[in-house]
C-alpha cells in the first residue's frame, strides 16, 4: 500500500524561511538564472500534464513545465494564455525535436505480422497511420514560442536547427535539452544550450538519446551526473530516479544545479492520467519498469506489460517513432476496455514506488523542505 503522506502544515512558510537562511541551497545557478525559489523542475510529460500542474509548481517556487510535443501552435497559444492568466512566475515549454519519421513498408508489415496473434485474440484490426503524432519543433511553432516568451524552452532528442535555437535565445528564452551521455551534453553546450538535463537511465519516459543509440550502455544518474557536471560549464539539471529530498540532496551533492522530477509528479491529482495508469503506479515496485522500444519505436522506460515481455524489451525491427503507437492503438483501447494494460505505454521511472499522493504545489514545497533539512543535517551532524 502506498504511503499517503499528510500535508505538511505550514510547509510553504517553512520552505520560504529555509530558503531565506544562508546558506540554503548549496547551488544557486539555476535559481539565479531563472529567478525561482527552489531548484526543482517538474518534468514536462506529454499526454499526462495540462496547465494545472505547471501553474501549481511555478506558484510553489519551482519551475513548472508544460509539454507541447503533441500540440499544434494554436493549442500551445491557448494553453499558455491560460497558464499566464494563473501565474506570473517563470514557466517552461517543452518540445520534441526528433528526425521526421522515415517510413519502411517492409518493417511495418513485418511488425504487423508479429502482432497478428494479438489482433486475432482481441478481434481488432491494426493501422499504421499516426493519428496524434508528435511533430518535431519547426518554424511555425518557433513563431508561436517567440511571441509567447516562456522563460525556458526545453527539448527532448537534441536541439532544433541552429537558426531556430538562435531565434529562441535572441527572444530572451533560455534553451535546455536532455543529455543521456557526456558526448550529448558537450554537443548541447556547443550548440547553444543554456542548461543541460542529465537524464540517467532510471528516468521514466523516453530516453532523450540523440547521438547515442545503444540502450544497454545508458548510464544511471549517479554515474552520469558528475561526469556531465565535469564536462560542461552550463548548469546541469539531474533527472532520473529523484523522487524526494534525499534524491535532491544526493543530486546536488554530485554537482547538479537543480533536479527534474517526472514520475514523482504523476500521483498528483493534477496529472491527467487514467485510473488504470494511477493504479499501476501505486502498485509499482523497484523492478516494475523497463526500457523498451516496442511501444513507440524509441527507447522509453515504462511499466512492463505483456507486449514488452513477449516482444521486447528491445526489439530490432520496430517501425520508426512514433508509428508503433498507431499500430497498437486498437489493441490498447480494446485491452484497456477489458481492464488490462497489456499494450499501454505507461511511462514511469524506477523510483515510482517513492511517489506520494500530494497536490503538485504541496509536493514541490515538501521536496524543498526535505532537501533543505537534509543539507542542514549534513552540515551539522548530531
Ligand atoms: C509520463 C512521462 C512522460 C514524459 N514525457 C516527456 C516529454 O514530453 N518531454 C520530455 O522532455 N521529457 C519527458 N519525460 C522525461 C522527463 O523529462 C524526465 O527525464 C524523467 O521523468 C525524469 O525521471 P523520473 O521519471 O525518474 O523523475 C517524461 C517522463 C514521464 C515519466
Short mmCIF file of C-alpha atoms and ligand atoms in Angstrom, two decimals:
data_model
loop_
_atom_site.label_atom_id
_atom_site.label_comp_id
_atom_site.label_asym_id
_atom_site.label_seq_id
_atom_site.Cartn_x
_atom_site.Cartn_y
_atom_site.Cartn_z
CA UNK A 1 0.00 0.00 0.00
CA UNK A 2 1.23 3.42 -0.96
CA UNK A 3 2.17 5.80 1.78
CA UNK A 4 -0.28 8.71 1.88
CA UNK A 5 1.71 11.49 3.44
CA UNK A 6 -0.19 14.07 5.43
CA UNK A 7 0.06 17.57 4.06
CA UNK A 8 2.94 19.33 5.77
CA UNK A 9 1.40 22.08 7.85
CA UNK A 10 2.89 25.49 7.11
CA UNK A 11 5.18 23.86 4.56
CA UNK A 12 5.05 26.94 2.37
CA UNK A 13 6.23 29.22 5.15
CA UNK A 14 8.88 26.71 6.16
CA UNK A 15 10.22 26.37 2.63
CA UNK A 16 10.41 30.15 2.34
CA UNK A 17 12.09 30.53 5.72
CA UNK A 18 14.54 27.74 4.96
CA UNK A 19 15.35 29.36 1.66
CA UNK A 20 15.96 32.76 3.23
CA UNK A 21 18.53 31.38 5.68
CA UNK A 22 22.03 31.40 4.24
CA UNK A 23 23.41 29.02 3.23
CA UNK A 24 20.22 27.45 1.91
CA UNK A 25 20.53 25.76 -1.46
CA UNK A 26 24.15 24.72 -1.97
CA UNK A 27 23.99 25.53 -5.68
CA UNK A 28 22.01 28.55 -6.82
CA UNK A 29 22.95 28.65 -10.50
CA UNK A 30 19.52 27.71 -11.83
CA UNK A 31 17.74 29.66 -9.13
CA UNK A 32 19.66 32.78 -10.17
CA UNK A 33 19.36 32.13 -13.90
CA UNK A 34 15.57 31.87 -13.74
CA UNK A 35 14.75 33.85 -10.59
CA UNK A 36 12.91 30.93 -9.00
CA UNK A 37 12.83 29.96 -5.31
CA UNK A 38 13.64 26.26 -5.48
CA UNK A 39 15.85 24.31 -7.91
CA UNK A 40 13.03 21.89 -8.63
CA UNK A 41 11.78 21.40 -12.17
CA UNK A 42 8.56 19.48 -12.75
CA UNK A 43 9.24 17.39 -15.85
CA UNK A 44 7.16 18.05 -18.94
CA UNK A 45 5.18 14.86 -19.57
CA UNK A 46 3.44 14.82 -22.93
CA UNK A 47 -0.01 13.33 -22.68
CA UNK A 48 -0.09 13.45 -18.85
CA UNK A 49 0.19 17.14 -17.98
CA UNK A 50 -2.16 20.05 -18.71
CA UNK A 51 -1.91 23.65 -17.49
CA UNK A 52 -2.82 22.87 -13.84
CA UNK A 53 0.44 21.18 -12.91
CA UNK A 54 2.91 23.78 -14.23
CA UNK A 55 0.80 26.55 -12.68
CA UNK A 56 0.93 24.82 -9.27
CA UNK A 57 4.65 24.07 -9.41
CA UNK A 58 5.66 27.53 -10.60
CA UNK A 59 3.44 29.10 -7.94
CA UNK A 60 5.27 26.97 -5.35
CA UNK A 61 8.57 28.46 -6.47
CA UNK A 62 9.80 25.63 -8.70
CA UNK A 63 9.80 25.58 -12.49
CA UNK A 64 6.56 24.26 -13.96
CA UNK A 65 6.83 22.67 -17.39
CA UNK A 66 4.09 22.42 -19.97
CA UNK A 67 4.56 19.64 -22.54
CA UNK A 68 3.82 20.78 -26.08
CA UNK A 69 5.11 17.84 -28.15
CA UNK A 70 1.62 16.62 -29.07
CA UNK A 71 0.12 20.07 -29.67
CA UNK A 72 -0.35 22.40 -32.65
CA UNK A 73 0.77 26.05 -32.33
CA UNK A 74 -2.81 27.25 -31.76
CA UNK A 75 -3.23 24.82 -28.87
CA UNK A 76 0.07 25.96 -27.36
CA UNK A 77 -1.04 29.60 -27.60
CA UNK A 78 -4.34 28.81 -25.90
CA UNK A 79 -2.75 26.79 -23.09
CA UNK A 80 -0.01 29.35 -22.42
CA UNK A 81 -2.57 32.13 -22.27
CA UNK A 82 -4.40 30.12 -19.60
CA UNK A 83 -1.16 29.42 -17.68
CA UNK A 84 -0.07 33.08 -17.85
CA UNK A 85 -3.50 34.07 -16.55
CA UNK A 86 -2.90 31.92 -13.47
CA UNK A 87 0.77 32.54 -12.69
CA UNK A 88 3.28 35.25 -13.45
CA UNK A 89 6.18 33.00 -12.38
CA UNK A 90 8.67 31.51 -14.87
CA UNK A 91 7.46 28.56 -16.96
CA UNK A 92 8.99 26.03 -19.33
CA UNK A 93 7.53 24.89 -22.66
CA UNK A 94 8.79 21.52 -23.88
CA UNK A 95 9.08 20.15 -27.41
CA UNK A 96 10.47 17.12 -29.22
CA UNK A 97 12.99 17.56 -31.99
CA UNK A 98 13.28 14.06 -33.38
CA UNK A 99 14.11 13.45 -37.03
CA UNK A 100 10.98 13.24 -39.21
CA UNK A 101 9.67 9.68 -39.39
CA UNK A 102 11.11 7.54 -42.19
CA UNK A 103 8.53 5.00 -43.35
CA UNK A 104 9.65 1.48 -44.23
CA UNK A 105 6.87 -0.71 -45.63
CA UNK A 106 8.79 -3.95 -45.08
CA UNK A 107 9.46 -3.26 -41.40
CA UNK A 108 5.89 -2.05 -40.81
CA UNK A 109 4.42 -5.17 -42.47
CA UNK A 110 6.72 -7.46 -40.52
CA UNK A 111 5.78 -5.71 -37.27
CA UNK A 112 2.06 -6.02 -38.01
CA UNK A 113 2.59 -9.74 -38.68
CA UNK A 114 4.41 -10.02 -35.36
CA UNK A 115 1.37 -8.51 -33.67
CA UNK A 116 -1.18 -10.53 -35.71
CA UNK A 117 -1.77 -13.04 -32.90
CA UNK A 118 -2.85 -10.20 -30.60
CA UNK A 119 -5.20 -8.66 -33.19
CA UNK A 120 -6.82 -12.07 -33.64
CA UNK A 121 -7.07 -12.66 -29.90
CA UNK A 122 -8.72 -9.30 -29.25
CA UNK A 123 -10.70 -9.21 -32.51
CA UNK A 124 -9.36 -5.84 -33.73
CA UNK A 125 -7.50 -4.54 -36.79
CA UNK A 126 -4.22 -2.64 -36.86
CA UNK A 127 -3.33 0.56 -38.66
CA UNK A 128 -0.07 2.39 -39.13
CA UNK A 129 -1.31 5.95 -39.62
CA UNK A 130 -0.27 8.09 -36.71
CA UNK A 131 -3.36 9.99 -35.53
CA UNK A 132 -1.76 12.29 -32.97
CA UNK A 133 1.89 12.02 -33.95
CA UNK A 134 4.28 14.41 -32.25
CA UNK A 135 5.69 16.83 -34.83
CA UNK A 136 9.31 17.93 -34.49
CA UNK A 137 9.77 21.58 -33.46
CA UNK A 138 9.67 23.75 -36.60
CA UNK A 139 9.40 27.36 -37.77
CA UNK A 140 5.67 27.77 -37.20
CA UNK A 141 5.98 26.58 -33.61
CA UNK A 142 9.04 28.77 -33.14
CA UNK A 143 6.99 31.83 -34.24
CA UNK A 144 4.42 31.00 -31.56
CA UNK A 145 7.03 30.48 -28.86
CA UNK A 146 8.91 33.69 -29.66
CA UNK A 147 5.59 35.51 -29.31
CA UNK A 148 4.70 33.73 -26.04
CA UNK A 149 8.11 34.37 -24.44
CA UNK A 150 8.32 31.49 -21.96
CA UNK A 151 11.31 31.87 -19.65
CA UNK A 152 12.52 28.41 -20.70
CA UNK A 153 12.07 26.16 -23.71
CA UNK A 154 13.29 22.61 -23.20
CA UNK A 155 13.81 19.95 -25.82
CA UNK A 156 13.96 16.18 -25.87
CA UNK A 157 16.01 14.33 -28.55
CA UNK A 158 18.58 17.06 -29.20
CA UNK A 159 18.03 20.60 -30.42
CA UNK A 160 16.22 22.03 -33.45
CA UNK A 161 18.08 23.70 -36.36
CA UNK A 162 20.65 26.27 -35.29
CA UNK A 163 18.65 29.23 -36.65
CA UNK A 164 15.66 28.23 -34.50
CA UNK A 165 17.83 27.94 -31.37
CA UNK A 166 19.28 31.38 -32.20
CA UNK A 167 15.80 32.89 -32.58
CA UNK A 168 14.67 31.46 -29.25
CA UNK A 169 17.73 32.70 -27.41
CA UNK A 170 17.54 36.15 -29.01
CA UNK A 171 13.94 36.41 -27.80
CA UNK A 172 15.22 36.07 -24.23
CA UNK A 173 14.21 32.44 -23.69
CA UNK A 174 16.68 30.06 -22.08
CA UNK A 175 17.12 26.83 -24.01
CA UNK A 176 17.55 23.49 -22.19
CA UNK A 177 17.79 19.95 -23.51
CA UNK A 178 18.30 16.40 -22.23
CA UNK A 179 21.59 14.52 -22.48
CA UNK A 180 21.94 10.81 -21.78
CA UNK A 181 25.73 10.69 -22.32
CA UNK A 182 28.68 13.02 -21.77
CA UNK A 183 29.07 13.37 -25.56
CA UNK A 184 25.44 14.53 -25.86
CA UNK A 185 25.94 17.03 -23.02
CA UNK A 186 29.02 18.51 -24.72
CA UNK A 187 27.17 18.66 -28.05
CA UNK A 188 24.25 20.51 -26.44
CA UNK A 189 26.55 23.05 -24.81
CA UNK A 190 28.42 23.57 -28.11
CA UNK A 191 25.10 24.13 -29.91
CA UNK A 192 23.74 26.79 -27.58
CA UNK A 193 22.02 25.07 -24.65
CA UNK A 194 21.83 27.30 -21.54
CA UNK A 195 21.49 24.24 -19.29
CA UNK A 196 21.78 20.50 -19.75
CA UNK A 197 19.36 17.99 -18.24
CA UNK A 198 21.43 14.89 -17.41
CA UNK A 199 18.91 12.09 -17.83
CA UNK A 200 20.00 8.91 -16.08
CA UNK A 201 18.72 5.50 -17.12
CA UNK A 202 16.33 5.36 -14.14
CA UNK A 203 14.19 8.07 -15.72
CA UNK A 204 10.60 7.46 -16.75
CA UNK A 205 9.51 8.26 -20.29
CA UNK A 206 11.53 8.42 -23.47
CA UNK A 207 15.27 8.38 -23.33
CA UNK A 208 16.40 11.75 -24.68
CA UNK A 209 19.10 9.93 -26.75
CA UNK A 210 20.04 11.70 -29.95
CA UNK A 211 23.71 10.79 -30.58
CA UNK A 212 23.68 7.59 -28.54
CA UNK A 213 21.80 4.63 -29.97
CA UNK A 214 22.81 1.80 -27.65
CA UNK A 215 20.22 1.47 -24.91
CA UNK A 216 22.15 -1.17 -22.96
CA UNK A 217 25.04 1.22 -22.26
CA UNK A 218 22.97 4.14 -20.93
CA UNK A 219 24.34 5.23 -17.54
CA UNK A 220 22.36 5.73 -14.35
CA UNK A 221 22.02 9.17 -12.76
CA UNK A 222 24.59 8.55 -10.01
CA UNK A 223 27.28 7.79 -12.60
CA UNK A 224 26.20 10.11 -15.42
CA UNK A 225 25.56 13.30 -13.45
CA UNK A 226 29.06 14.03 -12.05
CA UNK A 227 30.62 13.18 -15.41
CA UNK A 228 28.32 15.66 -17.16
CA UNK A 229 29.00 18.26 -14.45
CA UNK A 230 32.73 17.83 -15.11
CA UNK A 231 32.29 18.05 -18.88
CA UNK A 232 30.22 21.23 -19.35
CA UNK A 233 30.24 24.77 -17.97
CA UNK A 234 26.48 25.37 -18.14
CA UNK A 235 24.27 24.41 -15.18
CA UNK A 236 23.30 20.74 -15.07
CA UNK A 237 19.83 19.54 -14.04
CA UNK A 238 19.65 15.96 -12.74
CA UNK A 239 16.80 13.77 -14.00
CA UNK A 240 16.02 10.15 -13.36
CA UNK A 241 15.18 8.42 -10.10
CA UNK A 242 14.90 11.59 -8.00
CA UNK A 243 11.67 11.47 -6.01
CA UNK A 244 12.23 13.01 -2.56
CA UNK A 245 14.53 15.26 -0.53
CA UNK A 246 17.14 12.50 -0.25
CA UNK A 247 17.39 12.28 -4.03
CA UNK A 248 17.59 16.05 -4.39
CA UNK A 249 20.36 16.28 -1.78
CA UNK A 250 22.26 13.44 -3.49
CA UNK A 251 21.97 15.07 -6.92
CA UNK A 252 23.06 18.46 -5.64
CA UNK A 253 25.90 16.79 -3.76
CA UNK A 254 27.07 15.47 -7.11
CA UNK A 255 27.08 18.97 -8.59
CA UNK A 256 23.58 19.39 -10.02
CA UNK A 257 22.22 22.92 -10.07
CA UNK A 258 18.66 21.59 -10.00
CA UNK A 259 16.63 18.42 -10.33
CA UNK A 260 13.88 17.48 -12.76
CA UNK A 261 11.23 15.09 -11.46
CA UNK A 262 8.68 13.37 -13.65
CA UNK A 263 7.36 10.15 -12.15
CA UNK A 264 7.11 11.68 -8.65
CA UNK A 265 4.57 14.20 -10.00
CA UNK A 266 2.40 11.55 -11.67
CA UNK A 267 0.50 10.74 -8.46
CA UNK A 268 -0.51 14.40 -8.04
CA UNK A 269 -4.22 14.99 -8.65
CA UNK A 270 -3.19 17.46 -11.39
CA UNK A 271 -1.73 14.63 -13.51
CA UNK A 272 -4.04 13.84 -16.41
CA UNK A 273 -3.72 10.07 -16.32
CA UNK A 274 -6.24 7.25 -16.40
CA UNK A 275 -7.38 5.33 -13.34
CA UNK A 276 -5.53 2.29 -14.74
CA UNK A 277 -2.29 4.27 -15.02
CA UNK A 278 -2.70 5.59 -11.47
CA UNK A 279 -3.38 2.11 -10.12
CA UNK A 280 -0.33 0.70 -11.94
CA UNK A 281 1.87 3.46 -10.47
CA UNK A 282 0.56 2.75 -6.98
CA UNK A 283 1.27 -0.96 -7.39
CA UNK A 284 4.75 -0.38 -8.88
CA UNK A 285 7.83 -1.86 -7.23
CA UNK A 286 11.52 -1.20 -7.81
CA UNK A 287 11.58 -3.79 -10.60
CA UNK A 288 8.31 -2.92 -12.31
CA UNK A 289 9.74 -0.84 -15.17
CA UNK A 290 11.91 -1.50 -18.20
CA UNK A 291 13.33 0.46 -21.11
CA UNK A 292 11.58 -0.71 -24.26
CA UNK A 293 11.18 0.38 -27.87
CA UNK A 294 8.19 -1.81 -28.73
CA UNK A 295 5.50 0.65 -27.63
CA UNK A 296 6.62 3.78 -29.51
CA UNK A 297 9.65 3.00 -31.68
CA UNK A 298 12.09 4.82 -29.39
CA UNK A 299 13.55 3.59 -26.10
CA UNK A 300 11.31 4.65 -23.23
CA UNK A 301 11.02 3.50 -19.62
CA UNK A 302 7.53 2.17 -18.91
CA UNK A 303 5.72 -0.09 -16.50
CA UNK A 304 6.29 -3.50 -18.06
CA UNK A 305 3.38 -5.33 -19.62
CA UNK A 306 2.65 -8.36 -21.74
CA UNK A 307 3.75 -6.82 -25.06
CA UNK A 308 7.05 -5.60 -23.58
CA UNK A 309 7.71 -9.03 -22.05
CA UNK A 310 6.75 -11.02 -25.14
CA UNK A 311 8.26 -8.89 -27.93
CA UNK A 312 10.91 -6.81 -26.19
CA UNK A 313 12.00 -5.11 -24.17
CA UNK A 314 14.23 -4.05 -27.10
CA UNK A 315 13.27 -5.46 -30.50
CA UNK A 316 15.39 -4.91 -33.60
CA UNK A 317 12.78 -4.50 -36.35
CA UNK A 318 10.34 -1.99 -34.87
CA UNK A 319 8.81 0.73 -37.08
CA UNK A 320 10.24 4.21 -36.58
CA UNK A 321 8.97 6.51 -33.81
CA UNK A 322 6.07 7.22 -33.42
CA UNK A 323 4.47 4.65 -35.76
CA UNK A 324 4.17 1.81 -33.20
CA UNK A 325 1.82 3.99 -31.16
CA UNK A 326 -0.66 3.97 -34.05
CA UNK A 327 -0.09 0.27 -34.74
CA UNK A 328 -1.05 -0.51 -31.14
CA UNK A 329 -3.97 1.91 -30.74
CA UNK A 330 -6.81 -0.55 -31.42
CA UNK A 331 -5.19 -3.26 -29.30
CA UNK A 332 -4.51 -0.87 -26.46
CA UNK A 333 -8.05 0.52 -26.44
CA UNK A 334 -9.67 -2.92 -26.53
CA UNK A 335 -7.38 -4.24 -23.78
CA UNK A 336 -7.97 -1.17 -21.60
CA UNK A 337 -11.73 -1.64 -22.01
CA UNK A 338 -11.16 -5.08 -20.53
CA UNK A 339 -9.14 -3.64 -17.64
CA UNK A 340 -5.74 -4.67 -18.98
CA UNK A 341 -2.55 -2.66 -19.61
CA UNK A 342 -1.09 -5.34 -21.90
CA UNK A 343 -0.48 -2.81 -24.73
CA UNK A 344 -0.38 0.53 -22.86
CA UNK A 345 2.64 2.83 -22.72
CA UNK A 346 2.55 3.74 -19.03
CA UNK A 347 5.72 5.79 -18.77
CA UNK A 348 7.31 5.61 -15.32
CA UNK A 349 10.76 5.62 -13.76
CA UNK A 350 12.45 3.24 -11.36
CA UNK A 351 11.60 5.45 -8.36
CA UNK A 352 7.83 5.11 -8.93
CA UNK A 353 7.30 3.43 -5.50
CA UNK A 354 8.57 6.62 -3.83
CA UNK A 355 5.66 8.61 -5.28
CA UNK A 356 3.34 10.42 -2.91
CA UNK A 357 -0.25 11.47 -3.42
CA UNK A 358 0.10 15.17 -2.81
CA UNK A 359 -1.12 18.18 -4.76
CA UNK A 360 1.65 19.49 -7.03
CA UNK A 361 2.15 22.67 -5.01
CA UNK A 362 2.41 20.76 -1.72
CA UNK A 363 4.72 18.18 -3.24
CA UNK A 364 7.06 20.88 -4.56
CA UNK A 365 7.20 22.62 -1.19
CA UNK A 366 7.65 19.34 0.65
CA UNK A 367 10.52 18.37 -1.65
CA UNK A 368 12.19 21.71 -0.94
CA UNK A 369 11.76 21.37 2.84
CA UNK A 370 13.04 17.79 2.85
CA UNK A 371 16.12 18.66 0.82
CA UNK A 372 16.95 21.76 2.86
CA UNK A 373 16.59 19.80 6.11
CA UNK A 374 18.95 17.15 4.75
CA UNK A 375 21.54 19.77 3.79
CA UNK A 376 21.35 21.23 7.29
CA UNK A 377 21.73 17.79 8.87
CA UNK A 378 24.76 17.10 6.68
CA UNK A 379 26.30 20.46 7.58
CA UNK A 380 25.90 19.94 11.34
CA UNK A 381 25.64 16.21 12.11
CA UNK A 382 24.26 15.33 15.55
C1 LIG B 1 4.97 10.13 -18.07
C2 LIG B 1 6.24 10.76 -18.57
C3 LIG B 1 6.21 11.50 -19.74
C4 LIG B 1 7.36 12.16 -20.17
N1 LIG B 1 7.29 12.98 -21.26
C5 LIG B 1 8.33 13.79 -21.55
C6 LIG B 1 8.18 14.83 -22.51
O1 LIG B 1 7.12 15.03 -23.11
N2 LIG B 1 9.25 15.63 -22.74
C7 LIG B 1 10.44 15.48 -22.06
O2 LIG B 1 11.37 16.25 -22.30
N3 LIG B 1 10.59 14.50 -21.14
C8 LIG B 1 9.57 13.68 -20.86
N4 LIG B 1 9.71 12.72 -19.89
C9 LIG B 1 11.02 12.51 -19.24
C10 LIG B 1 11.24 13.55 -18.12
O3 LIG B 1 11.56 14.80 -18.68
C11 LIG B 1 12.38 13.17 -17.17
O4 LIG B 1 13.55 12.90 -17.87
C12 LIG B 1 12.05 11.98 -16.28
O5 LIG B 1 10.73 12.00 -15.85
C13 LIG B 1 12.97 12.00 -15.05
O6 LIG B 1 12.94 10.77 -14.40
P1 LIG B 1 11.87 10.37 -13.27
O7 LIG B 1 10.65 10.00 -14.05
O8 LIG B 1 12.52 9.24 -12.57
O9 LIG B 1 11.65 11.58 -12.41
C14 LIG B 1 8.58 12.02 -19.46
C15 LIG B 1 8.60 11.24 -18.29
C16 LIG B 1 7.46 10.62 -17.84
C17 LIG B 1 7.50 9.82 -16.57
#
